[in-house]
PDB file of C-alpha atoms and ligand atoms in Angstrom:
ATOM      1  CA  MET A   1      -3.821 -22.950 -22.309  1.00 91.00           C
ATOM      2  CA  PRO A   2      -2.748 -24.646 -25.227  1.00 94.00           C
ATOM      3  CA  THR A   3      -4.686 -27.347 -27.302  1.00 94.00           C
ATOM      4  CA  LEU A   4      -3.468 -31.462 -26.723  1.00 93.00           C
ATOM      5  CA  ASN A   5      -1.841 -30.927 -30.438  1.00 92.00           C
ATOM      6  CA  GLU A   6      -0.445 -27.282 -29.515  1.00 94.00           C
ATOM      7  CA  ALA A   7       0.670 -28.856 -26.154  1.00 95.00           C
ATOM      8  CA  LEU A   8       2.196 -31.362 -28.345  1.00 93.00           C
ATOM      9  CA  ARG A   9       4.610 -29.589 -30.158  1.00 94.00           C
ATOM     10  CA  HIS A  10       5.408 -26.315 -28.052  1.00 96.00           C
ATOM     11  CA  PHE A  11       8.825 -28.442 -25.748  1.00 97.00           C
ATOM     12  CA  GLU A  12      11.648 -28.702 -28.629  1.00 96.00           C
ATOM     13  CA  LEU A  13      11.246 -32.828 -27.235  1.00 97.00           C
ATOM     14  CA  PRO A  14      10.871 -35.769 -29.160  1.00 96.00           C
ATOM     15  CA  ARG A  15       7.634 -36.695 -30.261  1.00 92.00           C
ATOM     16  CA  LEU A  16       7.210 -39.571 -28.348  1.00 93.00           C
ATOM     17  CA  GLU A  17       8.913 -38.294 -25.415  1.00 96.00           C
ATOM     18  CA  ALA A  18       6.295 -34.616 -24.972  1.00 96.00           C
ATOM     19  CA  ARG A  19       3.404 -37.708 -25.579  1.00 95.00           C
ATOM     20  CA  LEU A  20       4.570 -40.385 -22.910  1.00 95.00           C
ATOM     21  CA  LEU A  21       4.892 -36.987 -20.769  1.00 97.00           C
ATOM     22  CA  LEU A  22       1.048 -35.373 -22.051  1.00 96.00           C
ATOM     23  CA  ALA A  23      -0.016 -39.298 -21.892  1.00 96.00           C
ATOM     24  CA  HIS A  24       1.372 -39.185 -17.977  1.00 96.00           C
ATOM     25  CA  VAL A  25      -0.275 -36.208 -16.985  1.00 97.00           C
ATOM     26  CA  THR A  26      -3.997 -36.372 -19.033  1.00 95.00           C
ATOM     27  CA  GLY A  27      -3.696 -39.524 -17.856  1.00 95.00           C
ATOM     28  CA  LEU A  28      -5.387 -39.782 -21.755  1.00 93.00           C
ATOM     29  CA  SER A  29      -5.018 -43.661 -23.365  1.00 90.00           C
ATOM     30  CA  HIS A  30      -2.655 -43.641 -27.065  1.00 86.00           C
ATOM     31  CA  ALA A  31      -5.534 -43.533 -28.647  1.00 88.00           C
ATOM     32  CA  ALA A  32      -7.817 -40.995 -27.354  1.00 89.00           C
ATOM     33  CA  MET A  33      -4.815 -38.923 -27.498  1.00 88.00           C
ATOM     34  CA  VAL A  34      -4.436 -39.663 -31.768  1.00 84.00           C
ATOM     35  CA  SER A  35      -7.907 -38.409 -31.742  1.00 86.00           C
ATOM     36  CA  ALA A  36      -8.638 -35.718 -29.316  1.00 83.00           C
ATOM     37  CA  GLY A  37     -10.250 -33.004 -30.483  1.00 82.00           C
ATOM     38  CA  PRO A  38      -9.864 -28.537 -30.035  1.00 85.00           C
ATOM     39  CA  ASP A  39     -10.528 -28.907 -26.562  1.00 87.00           C
ATOM     40  CA  THR A  40      -8.094 -27.304 -25.087  1.00 91.00           C
ATOM     41  CA  LEU A  41      -6.495 -28.303 -22.074  1.00 94.00           C
ATOM     42  CA  PRO A  42      -7.673 -27.556 -18.429  1.00 95.00           C
ATOM     43  CA  ALA A  43      -4.127 -24.993 -16.528  1.00 96.00           C
ATOM     44  CA  ALA A  44      -3.370 -27.386 -14.655  1.00 97.00           C
ATOM     45  CA  GLN A  45      -2.268 -30.006 -16.406  1.00 97.00           C
ATOM     46  CA  TRP A  46      -0.647 -28.255 -18.826  1.00 97.00           C
ATOM     47  CA  GLN A  47       1.173 -26.455 -16.162  1.00 97.00           C
ATOM     48  CA  SER A  48       2.672 -30.425 -15.220  1.00 98.00           C
ATOM     49  CA  PHE A  49       3.056 -31.329 -18.391  1.00 98.00           C
ATOM     50  CA  ALA A  50       4.925 -28.365 -18.640  1.00 98.00           C
ATOM     51  CA  GLN A  51       6.886 -28.079 -15.786  1.00 98.00           C
ATOM     52  CA  LEU A  52       7.757 -32.423 -16.200  1.00 98.00           C
ATOM     53  CA  ALA A  53       8.875 -30.711 -20.557  1.00 98.00           C
ATOM     54  CA  ALA A  54      11.114 -28.129 -18.767  1.00 98.00           C
ATOM     55  CA  ARG A  55      12.746 -31.086 -16.335  1.00 98.00           C
ATOM     56  CA  ARG A  56      13.358 -32.964 -19.748  1.00 98.00           C
ATOM     57  CA  LEU A  57      14.863 -30.557 -21.102  1.00 98.00           C
ATOM     58  CA  ALA A  58      17.318 -30.372 -18.529  1.00 97.00           C
ATOM     59  CA  GLY A  59      18.210 -34.511 -18.986  1.00 97.00           C
ATOM     60  CA  GLU A  60      16.460 -35.927 -16.367  1.00 98.00           C
ATOM     61  CA  PRO A  61      14.994 -39.213 -17.374  1.00 98.00           C
ATOM     62  CA  VAL A  62      11.958 -40.050 -18.782  1.00 98.00           C
ATOM     63  CA  ALA A  63      11.097 -43.379 -17.388  1.00 98.00           C
ATOM     64  CA  TYR A  64      12.150 -41.066 -13.217  1.00 98.00           C
ATOM     65  CA  LEU A  65       9.468 -38.427 -14.616  1.00 98.00           C
ATOM     66  CA  LEU A  66       7.203 -40.883 -15.254  1.00 98.00           C
ATOM     67  CA  GLY A  67       8.301 -43.083 -11.967  1.00 98.00           C
ATOM     68  CA  ARG A  68       7.866 -45.604 -14.460  1.00 97.00           C
ATOM     69  CA  ARG A  69       9.737 -47.937 -16.992  1.00 98.00           C
ATOM     70  CA  GLU A  70       8.501 -51.444 -18.788  1.00 98.00           C
ATOM     71  CA  PHE A  71      10.704 -54.516 -18.769  1.00 98.00           C
ATOM     72  CA  TYR A  72       9.727 -57.828 -20.145  1.00 98.00           C
ATOM     73  CA  GLY A  73       5.941 -56.624 -20.555  1.00 98.00           C
ATOM     74  CA  ARG A  74       5.647 -55.673 -17.157  1.00 98.00           C
ATOM     75  CA  GLU A  75       5.179 -52.074 -15.870  1.00 98.00           C
ATOM     76  CA  PHE A  76       7.626 -51.644 -13.069  1.00 98.00           C
ATOM     77  CA  VAL A  77       8.137 -48.090 -10.921  1.00 98.00           C
ATOM     78  CA  VAL A  78      11.257 -46.031 -10.600  1.00 98.00           C
ATOM     79  CA  SER A  79      13.067 -43.358  -8.836  1.00 98.00           C
ATOM     80  CA  PRO A  80      16.177 -42.151  -9.153  1.00 98.00           C
ATOM     81  CA  ALA A  81      17.275 -44.903  -6.090  1.00 98.00           C
ATOM     82  CA  VAL A  82      17.461 -47.414  -8.724  1.00 98.00           C
ATOM     83  CA  LEU A  83      19.124 -48.272 -12.072  1.00 98.00           C
ATOM     84  CA  ILE A  84      15.858 -47.487 -14.897  1.00 98.00           C
ATOM     85  CA  PRO A  85      15.616 -50.730 -16.421  1.00 98.00           C
ATOM     86  CA  ARG A  86      17.112 -51.849 -19.600  1.00 98.00           C
ATOM     87  CA  PRO A  87      16.120 -53.996 -22.557  1.00 97.00           C
ATOM     88  CA  GLU A  88      19.747 -56.258 -22.732  1.00 97.00           C
ATOM     89  CA  THR A  89      18.748 -56.952 -19.048  1.00 98.00           C
ATOM     90  CA  GLU A  90      16.079 -59.376 -20.559  1.00 98.00           C
ATOM     91  CA  HIS A  91      18.816 -61.513 -21.867  1.00 98.00           C
ATOM     92  CA  LEU A  92      19.668 -62.237 -18.413  1.00 98.00           C
ATOM     93  CA  VAL A  93      15.772 -63.066 -17.916  1.00 98.00           C
ATOM     94  CA  GLU A  94      15.608 -65.591 -20.381  1.00 98.00           C
ATOM     95  CA  ALA A  95      19.087 -68.212 -20.074  1.00 98.00           C
ATOM     96  CA  ALA A  96      17.958 -68.054 -16.120  1.00 98.00           C
ATOM     97  CA  LEU A  97      14.860 -69.580 -17.427  1.00 98.00           C
ATOM     98  CA  ASP A  98      16.105 -71.772 -19.883  1.00 98.00           C
ATOM     99  CA  LYS A  99      19.543 -73.159 -17.670  1.00 98.00           C
ATOM    100  CA  VAL A 100      17.547 -73.937 -14.983  1.00 98.00           C
ATOM    101  CA  GLY A 101      14.002 -74.867 -16.635  1.00 98.00           C
ATOM    102  CA  ARG A 102      11.003 -72.620 -15.665  1.00 96.00           C
ATOM    103  CA  ASN A 103       8.586 -75.953 -15.062  1.00 97.00           C
ATOM    104  CA  LYS A 104      10.753 -77.329 -12.586  1.00 96.00           C
ATOM    105  CA  ALA A 105      10.906 -76.461  -8.653  1.00 98.00           C
ATOM    106  CA  ALA A 106      14.326 -73.581  -7.597  1.00 98.00           C
ATOM    107  CA  GLN A 107      15.044 -71.463  -5.267  1.00 98.00           C
ATOM    108  CA  VAL A 108      16.787 -68.356  -7.290  1.00 99.00           C
ATOM    109  CA  VAL A 109      17.933 -65.653  -5.633  1.00 99.00           C
ATOM    110  CA  ASP A 110      18.760 -62.094  -7.325  1.00 99.00           C
ATOM    111  CA  LEU A 111      21.958 -60.093  -5.920  1.00 98.00           C
ATOM    112  CA  GLY A 112      21.283 -55.877  -6.171  1.00 98.00           C
ATOM    113  CA  THR A 113      17.768 -56.691  -7.296  1.00 98.00           C
ATOM    114  CA  GLY A 114      18.006 -52.234  -7.547  1.00 98.00           C
ATOM    115  CA  SER A 115      13.921 -51.605  -8.549  1.00 98.00           C
ATOM    116  CA  GLY A 116      14.123 -56.281  -8.233  1.00 98.00           C
ATOM    117  CA  ILE A 117      12.875 -56.535 -12.171  1.00 98.00           C
ATOM    118  CA  ILE A 118      14.790 -59.478 -12.215  1.00 99.00           C
ATOM    119  CA  ALA A 119      13.871 -61.461  -9.179  1.00 99.00           C
ATOM    120  CA  CYS A 120      10.271 -59.924 -10.125  1.00 99.00           C
ATOM    121  CA  THR A 121      10.442 -61.131 -13.648  1.00 99.00           C
ATOM    122  CA  LEU A 122      11.469 -64.772 -12.732  1.00 99.00           C
ATOM    123  CA  ALA A 123       8.861 -64.742  -9.926  1.00 98.00           C
ATOM    124  CA  LEU A 124       6.391 -64.439 -12.665  1.00 98.00           C
ATOM    125  CA  GLU A 125       7.675 -66.465 -15.598  1.00 98.00           C
ATOM    126  CA  ALA A 126       8.878 -69.864 -12.808  1.00 98.00           C
ATOM    127  CA  PRO A 127       5.702 -69.729 -10.968  1.00 98.00           C
ATOM    128  CA  GLN A 128       7.161 -72.704  -8.811  1.00 98.00           C
ATOM    129  CA  TRP A 129      10.707 -70.626  -8.535  1.00 98.00           C
ATOM    130  CA  GLN A 130      11.640 -69.647  -5.126  1.00 98.00           C
ATOM    131  CA  LEU A 131      13.065 -66.145  -4.941  1.00 98.00           C
ATOM    132  CA  ALA A 132      15.148 -64.289  -2.837  1.00 98.00           C
ATOM    133  CA  ALA A 133      16.761 -60.918  -3.527  1.00 98.00           C
ATOM    134  CA  VAL A 134      19.527 -58.826  -1.919  1.00 98.00           C
ATOM    135  CA  ASP A 135      20.439 -55.013  -1.996  1.00 98.00           C
ATOM    136  CA  LEU A 136      22.628 -53.137   0.209  1.00 98.00           C
ATOM    137  CA  SER A 137      20.475 -50.128  -1.159  1.00 98.00           C
ATOM    138  CA  PRO A 138      17.601 -50.023   1.716  1.00 98.00           C
ATOM    139  CA  VAL A 139      15.664 -46.963  -0.526  1.00 98.00           C
ATOM    140  CA  ALA A 140      15.659 -49.559  -3.448  1.00 98.00           C
ATOM    141  CA  LEU A 141      15.007 -52.358  -1.504  1.00 98.00           C
ATOM    142  CA  ALA A 142      11.924 -50.012  -0.910  1.00 98.00           C
ATOM    143  CA  VAL A 143      10.832 -49.742  -4.777  1.00 98.00           C
ATOM    144  CA  ALA A 144      11.510 -53.655  -5.542  1.00 98.00           C
ATOM    145  CA  GLN A 145       8.805 -54.527  -2.625  1.00 98.00           C
ATOM    146  CA  ASP A 146       6.475 -52.104  -4.115  1.00 98.00           C
ATOM    147  CA  ASN A 147       7.160 -53.077  -7.279  1.00 98.00           C
ATOM    148  CA  ALA A 148       6.984 -57.101  -6.097  1.00 98.00           C
ATOM    149  CA  ALA A 149       3.870 -55.614  -3.816  1.00 98.00           C
ATOM    150  CA  ASN A 150       2.303 -53.977  -7.281  1.00 98.00           C
ATOM    151  CA  LEU A 151       2.794 -57.133  -9.432  1.00 98.00           C
ATOM    152  CA  GLY A 152       1.489 -60.188  -6.655  1.00 98.00           C
ATOM    153  CA  ALA A 153       5.419 -61.706  -7.377  1.00 98.00           C
ATOM    154  CA  ALA A 154       7.119 -63.761  -3.858  1.00 98.00           C
ATOM    155  CA  VAL A 155       9.851 -62.639  -3.520  1.00 98.00           C
ATOM    156  CA  GLN A 156      12.249 -62.455  -0.213  1.00 98.00           C
ATOM    157  CA  PHE A 157      13.875 -59.545  -0.190  1.00 98.00           C
ATOM    158  CA  TYR A 158      17.604 -59.334   2.838  1.00 98.00           C
ATOM    159  CA  HIS A 159      19.524 -56.100   3.051  1.00 98.00           C
ATOM    160  CA  GLY A 160      23.611 -56.635   2.970  1.00 98.00           C
ATOM    161  CA  SER A 161      26.136 -56.812   0.246  1.00 98.00           C
ATOM    162  CA  TRP A 162      25.395 -59.297  -2.157  1.00 98.00           C
ATOM    163  CA  LEU A 163      25.427 -63.508  -0.399  1.00 98.00           C
ATOM    164  CA  SER A 164      25.984 -62.244   2.720  1.00 98.00           C
ATOM    165  CA  PRO A 165      22.503 -61.615   4.773  1.00 98.00           C
ATOM    166  CA  LEU A 166      21.664 -64.737   3.454  1.00 98.00           C
ATOM    167  CA  PRO A 167      21.101 -67.823   6.021  1.00 97.00           C
ATOM    168  CA  ALA A 168      24.156 -69.619   5.216  1.00 95.00           C
ATOM    169  CA  ASP A 169      23.249 -72.458   4.527  1.00 96.00           C
ATOM    170  CA  MET A 170      20.856 -71.593   1.819  1.00 97.00           C
ATOM    171  CA  ARG A 171      21.698 -73.272  -1.632  1.00 98.00           C
ATOM    172  CA  PHE A 172      20.790 -72.023  -4.654  1.00 98.00           C
ATOM    173  CA  ASP A 173      19.877 -73.829  -8.363  1.00 98.00           C
ATOM    174  CA  ALA A 174      20.368 -69.681  -9.807  1.00 98.00           C
ATOM    175  CA  ILE A 175      22.348 -67.165  -8.845  1.00 99.00           C
ATOM    176  CA  VAL A 176      22.001 -63.965 -11.047  1.00 99.00           C
ATOM    177  CA  SER A 177      23.178 -60.672 -10.791  1.00 99.00           C
ATOM    178  CA  ASN A 178      23.176 -57.383 -12.708  1.00 98.00           C
ATOM    179  CA  PRO A 179      26.719 -55.510 -10.812  1.00 98.00           C
ATOM    180  CA  PRO A 180      27.544 -52.032 -11.201  1.00 98.00           C
ATOM    181  CA  TYR A 181      29.719 -52.783 -14.256  1.00 98.00           C
ATOM    182  CA  ILE A 182      30.806 -49.725 -14.849  1.00 98.00           C
ATOM    183  CA  GLU A 183      34.617 -48.852 -14.579  1.00 98.00           C
ATOM    184  CA  ARG A 184      35.545 -45.575 -12.792  1.00 98.00           C
ATOM    185  CA  HIS A 185      36.606 -43.009 -15.195  1.00 98.00           C
ATOM    186  CA  ASP A 186      33.800 -44.387 -18.109  1.00 98.00           C
ATOM    187  CA  HIS A 187      32.581 -41.248 -19.855  1.00 98.00           C
ATOM    188  CA  HIS A 188      29.548 -42.846 -20.213  1.00 97.00           C
ATOM    189  CA  LEU A 189      28.951 -41.802 -16.122  1.00 98.00           C
ATOM    190  CA  ASP A 190      28.447 -38.222 -17.103  1.00 97.00           C
ATOM    191  CA  GLU A 191      26.455 -38.364 -20.509  1.00 97.00           C
ATOM    192  CA  GLY A 192      22.520 -38.779 -20.263  1.00 97.00           C
ATOM    193  CA  ASP A 193      19.558 -40.998 -18.141  1.00 97.00           C
ATOM    194  CA  VAL A 194      23.237 -42.150 -16.811  1.00 98.00           C
ATOM    195  CA  ARG A 195      24.148 -39.070 -15.016  1.00 98.00           C
ATOM    196  CA  PHE A 196      20.893 -39.220 -13.025  1.00 98.00           C
ATOM    197  CA  GLU A 197      21.252 -42.913 -12.277  1.00 98.00           C
ATOM    198  CA  PRO A 198      22.677 -44.196  -9.064  1.00 98.00           C
ATOM    199  CA  ARG A 199      26.100 -43.830  -9.252  1.00 98.00           C
ATOM    200  CA  MET A 200      25.917 -47.289  -6.411  1.00 97.00           C
ATOM    201  CA  ALA A 201      24.073 -49.346  -8.890  1.00 98.00           C
ATOM    202  CA  LEU A 202      27.078 -47.995 -12.355  1.00 98.00           C
ATOM    203  CA  THR A 203      30.067 -48.257 -10.819  1.00 98.00           C
ATOM    204  CA  ASP A 204      32.519 -50.102  -8.813  1.00 98.00           C
ATOM    205  CA  GLU A 205      34.181 -47.305  -8.030  1.00 98.00           C
ATOM    206  CA  TYR A 206      37.241 -49.597  -9.495  1.00 98.00           C
ATOM    207  CA  ASP A 207      37.435 -50.638 -13.315  1.00 98.00           C
ATOM    208  CA  GLY A 208      34.459 -52.377 -14.085  1.00 98.00           C
ATOM    209  CA  LEU A 209      35.048 -55.730 -12.596  1.00 98.00           C
ATOM    210  CA  ALA A 210      35.525 -55.928  -9.118  1.00 98.00           C
ATOM    211  CA  CYS A 211      31.990 -56.500  -8.302  1.00 98.00           C
ATOM    212  CA  LEU A 212      32.090 -59.747 -10.853  1.00 98.00           C
ATOM    213  CA  ARG A 213      35.367 -60.813  -9.118  1.00 98.00           C
ATOM    214  CA  GLU A 214      33.654 -61.369  -6.364  1.00 98.00           C
ATOM    215  CA  ILE A 215      30.684 -62.778  -7.597  1.00 98.00           C
ATOM    216  CA  ALA A 216      32.397 -65.374  -9.558  1.00 98.00           C
ATOM    217  CA  ALA A 217      34.373 -65.769  -6.607  1.00 98.00           C
ATOM    218  CA  SER A 218      31.310 -66.331  -3.450  1.00 98.00           C
ATOM    219  CA  ALA A 219      28.889 -67.477  -5.452  1.00 98.00           C
ATOM    220  CA  PRO A 220      29.856 -70.565  -6.385  1.00 97.00           C
ATOM    221  CA  GLY A 221      30.269 -72.202  -3.159  1.00 97.00           C
ATOM    222  CA  CYS A 222      26.484 -71.058  -2.590  1.00 98.00           C
ATOM    223  CA  LEU A 223      25.311 -73.297  -5.540  1.00 98.00           C
ATOM    224  CA  LEU A 224      23.655 -76.564  -6.129  1.00 98.00           C
ATOM    225  CA  SER A 225      25.299 -79.409  -8.138  1.00 98.00           C
ATOM    226  CA  GLY A 226      24.558 -79.114 -11.587  1.00 98.00           C
ATOM    227  CA  GLY A 227      23.245 -74.876 -10.099  1.00 98.00           C
ATOM    228  CA  TRP A 228      23.981 -71.856 -12.668  1.00 98.00           C
ATOM    229  CA  LEU A 229      25.892 -68.591 -12.076  1.00 99.00           C
ATOM    230  CA  LEU A 230      24.002 -65.910 -14.605  1.00 99.00           C
ATOM    231  CA  VAL A 231      25.394 -62.139 -15.022  1.00 99.00           C
ATOM    232  CA  GLU A 232      24.981 -59.580 -16.618  1.00 98.00           C
ATOM    233  CA  HIS A 233      28.633 -57.354 -17.997  1.00 98.00           C
ATOM    234  CA  GLY A 234      30.013 -54.095 -20.297  1.00 98.00           C
ATOM    235  CA  TYR A 235      30.286 -55.431 -24.177  1.00 98.00           C
ATOM    236  CA  ASP A 236      33.502 -55.536 -22.920  1.00 98.00           C
ATOM    237  CA  GLN A 237      34.232 -58.102 -20.290  1.00 98.00           C
ATOM    238  CA  GLY A 238      33.068 -61.401 -21.863  1.00 98.00           C
ATOM    239  CA  ALA A 239      36.847 -62.601 -21.571  1.00 98.00           C
ATOM    240  CA  ALA A 240      37.135 -61.618 -18.405  1.00 98.00           C
ATOM    241  CA  CYS A 241      34.103 -63.059 -17.167  1.00 98.00           C
ATOM    242  CA  ARG A 242      34.713 -66.608 -17.951  1.00 98.00           C
ATOM    243  CA  ALA A 243      38.771 -66.587 -16.583  1.00 98.00           C
ATOM    244  CA  LEU A 244      36.904 -65.271 -13.460  1.00 98.00           C
ATOM    245  CA  PHE A 245      33.684 -67.625 -13.855  1.00 98.00           C
ATOM    246  CA  ALA A 246      36.432 -70.948 -15.521  1.00 98.00           C
ATOM    247  CA  ALA A 247      39.719 -69.894 -12.079  1.00 98.00           C
ATOM    248  CA  ALA A 248      35.905 -70.022  -9.761  1.00 98.00           C
ATOM    249  CA  GLY A 249      35.351 -73.434 -11.199  1.00 98.00           C
ATOM    250  CA  LEU A 250      32.600 -73.292 -12.858  1.00 98.00           C
ATOM    251  CA  GLN A 251      31.764 -75.173 -16.058  1.00 98.00           C
ATOM    252  CA  GLN A 252      30.294 -74.993 -19.368  1.00 98.00           C
ATOM    253  CA  VAL A 253      31.528 -71.288 -19.515  1.00 98.00           C
ATOM    254  CA  ALA A 254      29.622 -69.140 -22.029  1.00 98.00           C
ATOM    255  CA  THR A 255      29.090 -65.645 -23.110  1.00 98.00           C
ATOM    256  CA  LEU A 256      25.658 -64.698 -24.549  1.00 98.00           C
ATOM    257  CA  PRO A 257      25.538 -61.701 -26.717  1.00 98.00           C
ATOM    258  CA  ASP A 258      22.985 -59.030 -25.772  1.00 96.00           C
ATOM    259  CA  LEU A 259      20.265 -57.782 -29.353  1.00 94.00           C
ATOM    260  CA  ALA A 260      23.400 -55.978 -30.443  1.00 95.00           C
ATOM    261  CA  GLY A 261      25.476 -59.110 -30.675  1.00 96.00           C
ATOM    262  CA  ASN A 262      27.853 -57.554 -28.204  1.00 97.00           C
ATOM    263  CA  ASP A 263      29.104 -59.563 -25.329  1.00 98.00           C
ATOM    264  CA  ARG A 264      26.018 -58.999 -22.580  1.00 98.00           C
ATOM    265  CA  VAL A 265      25.741 -62.171 -20.797  1.00 98.00           C
ATOM    266  CA  THR A 266      28.203 -64.729 -19.123  1.00 99.00           C
ATOM    267  CA  LEU A 267      27.118 -67.590 -17.537  1.00 98.00           C
ATOM    268  CA  GLY A 268      28.373 -71.178 -16.294  1.00 98.00           C
ATOM    269  CA  MET A 269      27.508 -74.373 -14.166  1.00 98.00           C
ATOM    270  CA  GLN A 270      29.035 -75.269 -10.431  1.00 98.00           C
ATOM    271  CA  PRO A 271      29.925 -79.080 -11.433  1.00 98.00           C
TER     272      PRO A 271
HETATM  273  N1  LIG B 301      24.406 -51.541 -19.155  1.00 66.47           N
HETATM  274  C1  LIG B 301      24.447 -50.221 -17.460  1.00 66.47           C
HETATM  275  C2  LIG B 301      24.895 -49.211 -19.050  1.00 66.47           C
HETATM  276  O1  LIG B 301      26.122 -49.140 -19.837  1.00 66.47           O
HETATM  277  C3  LIG B 301      24.652 -50.067 -17.050  1.00 66.47           C
HETATM  278  C4  LIG B 301      24.555 -51.691 -15.733  1.00 66.47           C
HETATM  279  C5  LIG B 301      25.175 -51.301 -14.790  1.00 66.47           C
HETATM  280  O2  LIG B 301      26.837 -51.048 -14.698  1.00 66.47           O
HETATM  281  N2  LIG B 301      25.222 -53.122 -13.568  1.00 66.47           N
HETATM  282  O3  LIG B 301      24.740 -47.915 -18.052  1.00 66.47           O
END
């Protein structure tokens, strides 16, 4: 059997990925791995690592191999039933906290919650808020419920399409969503990690704006006066989203950039 350091170098993997996979099978911290001596790995650990490395080399995303991904400083369970959390979604979380105010009582819903990262993060960052979360996929909802339970986030989950499963008289201080917004023929769908993600979480199977259109049209009717609609979208969808929000009667419509400077989040207020 190889030593830990030999195992780290054994496959043509980026060093960080090899280290994450090896930490996963050995249970060792980064510090413990750095100071590891010349002991060889137990056979079972070496075999598990070799299997994960082979799957990674065949393209499977590290997050799915580990079953975990960090978002907003917390660790979330992920599976191939849900999108892998992306750092740009943290802007949506920050914008919601900023617009509603994290120290006020508020009713907030996350539409298409997936792994539940947005709803759980908001529930934990703003303990006075009451969070609801909706998803069409029962398997995704199970992942989201796992995350809420693991993190102690109080979130009420609903199964269905967008606002439809929510009680008809429910009104919100904020409606947030990271819907599928990739155009059906976009080449990104066939590349890299994205190939392994659930297609229904990525694309509307249309022009990329179908879900954003539906949300912009229906959400304002469920917002309280002064309530906010906030959505994540593609780098080239800012102007289209602002137009949809304005057409739906929202005010103070604006688009915020992500760290790369791309349009990423559009928001508007119900008058
Ligand atoms: N940001 C993701 C990507 O570009 C897409 C996520 C989504 O469609 N909501 O891969």
